[in-house]
Amino acid sequence: MSKVQEILEAVKGLTVLELAELVKAFEDEFGVSAAAPVAAVAAMPAAGAAPAAAEEEQTEFDVILSAVGDKKVNVIKVVREATGLGLKESKELVDSAPKPVKEKISKEEAEALKAKLAEAGATVEIK
């Protein structure tokens, strides 16, 4: 098995959050950004449309907790893990929804956080 195949197999076993951390580590280590090519490829089919141009320029995203849902404790745990806040601060953030959980983050990190919060039972939007 080649090194590329071994790496692909290792990546397949990662969670979304671990994959987002891996992307961030690659960006830091090699001084590149994975967000720009992804945004350009996503905007290509809609070329010429004004909203697509605005979307292509956006590089920072906010993850907004819209509603907590039934599993409040799980949502608090995810917020705590994602933000590094203490238990009390995380609970206050969750109780005061709708409220931003993280602001000015990359699209990949925002998508990973949204998936994690949705899995915990929360309603989330990215702006």
mmCIF file of C-alpha atoms in Angstrom:
data_model
loop_
_atom_site.group_PDB
_atom_site.id
_atom_site.type_symbol
_atom_site.label_atom_id
_atom_site.label_comp_id
_atom_site.label_asym_id
_atom_site.label_seq_id
_atom_site.Cartn_x
_atom_site.Cartn_y
_atom_site.Cartn_z
ATOM 1 C CA MET A 1 0.000 0.000 0.000
ATOM 2 C CA SER A 2 1.392 3.396 -0.970
ATOM 3 C CA LYS A 3 1.791 6.296 1.436
ATOM 4 C CA VAL A 4 -1.070 8.143 -0.278
ATOM 5 C CA GLN A 5 -3.408 5.190 0.224
ATOM 6 C CA GLU A 6 -2.384 4.909 3.887
ATOM 7 C CA ILE A 7 -3.115 8.599 4.445
ATOM 8 C CA LEU A 8 -6.486 8.310 2.693
ATOM 9 C CA GLU A 9 -7.417 5.370 4.903
ATOM 10 C CA ALA A 10 -6.443 7.354 8.019
ATOM 11 C CA VAL A 11 -8.504 10.369 6.872
ATOM 12 C CA LYS A 12 -11.550 8.153 6.259
ATOM 13 C CA GLY A 13 -11.504 7.215 9.944
ATOM 14 C CA LEU A 14 -11.587 10.820 11.207
ATOM 15 C CA THR A 15 -14.634 12.596 12.592
ATOM 16 C CA VAL A 16 -15.761 15.882 11.046
ATOM 17 C CA LEU A 17 -14.235 17.840 13.920
ATOM 18 C CA GLU A 18 -10.921 15.992 13.636
ATOM 19 C CA LEU A 19 -10.932 16.607 9.881
ATOM 20 C CA ALA A 20 -11.485 20.343 10.448
ATOM 21 C CA GLU A 21 -8.538 20.347 12.876
ATOM 22 C CA LEU A 22 -6.415 18.536 10.279
ATOM 23 C CA VAL A 23 -7.264 21.133 7.624
ATOM 24 C CA LYS A 24 -6.372 23.928 10.059
ATOM 25 C CA ALA A 25 -3.062 22.205 10.866
ATOM 26 C CA PHE A 26 -2.238 21.925 7.139
ATOM 27 C CA GLU A 27 -3.062 25.602 6.661
ATOM 28 C CA ASP A 28 -0.824 26.603 9.571
ATOM 29 C CA GLU A 29 2.047 24.275 8.665
ATOM 30 C CA PHE A 30 2.245 25.100 4.956
ATOM 31 C CA GLY A 31 0.895 28.666 4.941
ATOM 32 C CA VAL A 32 -1.972 27.878 2.578
ATOM 33 C CA SER A 33 -5.739 28.314 2.734
ATOM 34 C CA ALA A 34 -8.122 25.527 1.814
ATOM 35 C CA ALA A 35 -11.112 27.902 1.860
ATOM 36 C CA ALA A 36 -10.330 29.929 -1.283
ATOM 37 C CA PRO A 37 -10.354 27.055 -3.819
ATOM 38 C CA VAL A 38 -13.486 25.571 -2.261
ATOM 39 C CA ALA A 39 -15.359 28.896 -2.500
ATOM 40 C CA ALA A 40 -14.239 29.414 -6.091
ATOM 41 C CA VAL A 41 -15.356 25.924 -7.132
ATOM 42 C CA ALA A 42 -18.717 26.303 -5.366
ATOM 43 C CA ALA A 43 -19.365 29.663 -7.040
ATOM 44 C CA MET A 44 -18.417 28.545 -10.572
ATOM 45 C CA PRO A 45 -21.806 27.083 -11.604
ATOM 46 C CA ALA A 46 -23.535 30.318 -10.577
ATOM 47 C CA ALA A 47 -21.032 32.615 -12.319
ATOM 48 C CA GLY A 48 -22.523 35.937 -13.284
ATOM 49 C CA ALA A 49 -25.043 36.013 -10.447
ATOM 50 C CA ALA A 50 -24.597 38.871 -7.975
ATOM 51 C CA PRO A 51 -25.196 36.770 -4.821
ATOM 52 C CA ALA A 52 -22.531 34.287 -5.945
ATOM 53 C CA ALA A 53 -19.974 37.095 -6.189
ATOM 54 C CA ALA A 54 -20.758 38.225 -2.649
ATOM 55 C CA GLU A 55 -20.582 34.632 -1.420
ATOM 56 C CA GLU A 56 -17.204 34.093 -3.094
ATOM 57 C CA GLU A 57 -15.748 37.118 -1.300
ATOM 58 C CA GLN A 58 -16.896 35.992 2.133
ATOM 59 C CA THR A 59 -14.048 34.284 3.961
ATOM 60 C CA GLU A 60 -15.211 34.608 7.564
ATOM 61 C CA PHE A 61 -18.372 33.033 8.885
ATOM 62 C CA ASP A 62 -20.381 33.244 12.112
ATOM 63 C CA VAL A 63 -22.044 30.190 13.651
ATOM 64 C CA ILE A 64 -25.314 31.264 15.293
ATOM 65 C CA LEU A 65 -27.178 29.051 17.743
ATOM 66 C CA SER A 66 -30.847 29.603 16.799
ATOM 67 C CA ALA A 67 -32.577 27.139 19.124
ATOM 68 C CA VAL A 68 -31.357 24.677 21.707
ATOM 69 C CA GLY A 69 -33.760 21.777 21.178
ATOM 70 C CA ASP A 70 -34.540 18.973 23.621
ATOM 71 C CA LYS A 71 -30.975 17.959 24.519
ATOM 72 C CA LYS A 72 -29.744 21.141 26.191
ATOM 73 C CA VAL A 73 -26.987 19.401 28.161
ATOM 74 C CA ASN A 74 -25.479 17.927 24.984
ATOM 75 C CA VAL A 75 -25.575 21.339 23.292
ATOM 76 C CA ILE A 76 -23.824 22.923 26.291
ATOM 77 C CA LYS A 77 -21.104 20.255 26.082
ATOM 78 C CA VAL A 78 -20.514 20.967 22.377
ATOM 79 C CA VAL A 79 -20.459 24.746 22.965
ATOM 80 C CA ARG A 80 -17.958 24.260 25.791
ATOM 81 C CA GLU A 81 -15.725 22.081 23.654
ATOM 82 C CA ALA A 82 -15.863 24.443 20.658
ATOM 83 C CA THR A 83 -15.368 27.732 22.493
ATOM 84 C CA GLY A 84 -13.213 26.800 25.453
ATOM 85 C CA LEU A 85 -15.641 28.603 27.766
ATOM 86 C CA GLY A 86 -16.364 27.364 31.254
ATOM 87 C CA LEU A 87 -19.530 25.485 32.160
ATOM 88 C CA LYS A 88 -21.327 28.579 33.489
ATOM 89 C CA GLU A 89 -20.455 30.722 30.448
ATOM 90 C CA SER A 90 -21.436 27.950 28.028
ATOM 91 C CA LYS A 91 -24.788 27.482 29.787
ATOM 92 C CA GLU A 92 -25.435 31.249 29.646
ATOM 93 C CA LEU A 93 -24.633 31.308 25.932
ATOM 94 C CA VAL A 94 -26.995 28.386 25.255
ATOM 95 C CA ASP A 95 -29.744 29.906 27.435
ATOM 96 C CA SER A 96 -29.549 33.215 25.572
ATOM 97 C CA ALA A 97 -30.106 31.679 22.085
ATOM 98 C CA PRO A 98 -30.252 32.982 19.394
ATOM 99 C CA LYS A 99 -26.667 33.977 19.903
ATOM 100 C CA PRO A 100 -23.350 33.572 18.018
ATOM 101 C CA VAL A 101 -21.277 30.632 19.234
ATOM 102 C CA LYS A 102 -18.151 31.478 17.205
ATOM 103 C CA GLU A 103 -17.504 34.404 14.913
ATOM 104 C CA LYS A 104 -15.136 35.073 12.020
ATOM 105 C CA ILE A 105 -14.088 31.472 11.439
ATOM 106 C CA SER A 106 -13.341 29.568 8.244
ATOM 107 C CA LYS A 107 -16.119 27.906 6.290
ATOM 108 C CA GLU A 108 -14.788 24.425 7.073
ATOM 109 C CA GLU A 109 -14.654 25.131 10.797
ATOM 110 C CA ALA A 110 -18.143 26.670 10.672
ATOM 111 C CA GLU A 111 -19.573 23.640 8.850
ATOM 112 C CA ALA A 112 -17.909 21.248 11.306
ATOM 113 C CA LEU A 113 -19.273 23.179 14.299
ATOM 114 C CA LYS A 114 -22.741 23.357 12.740
ATOM 115 C CA ALA A 115 -22.732 19.586 12.184
ATOM 116 C CA LYS A 116 -21.602 18.928 15.749
ATOM 117 C CA LEU A 117 -24.262 21.247 17.239
ATOM 118 C CA ALA A 118 -26.979 19.799 14.997
ATOM 119 C CA GLU A 119 -25.958 16.309 16.072
ATOM 120 C CA ALA A 120 -26.392 17.435 19.695
ATOM 121 C CA GLY A 121 -29.961 18.568 18.873
ATOM 122 C CA ALA A 122 -29.548 22.317 18.315
ATOM 123 C CA THR A 123 -30.768 24.448 15.430
ATOM 124 C CA VAL A 124 -27.842 26.344 13.906
ATOM 125 C CA GLU A 125 -27.313 28.774 11.056
ATOM 126 C CA ILE A 126 -24.155 30.083 9.405
ATOM 127 C CA LYS A 127 -23.906 33.708 8.318
#
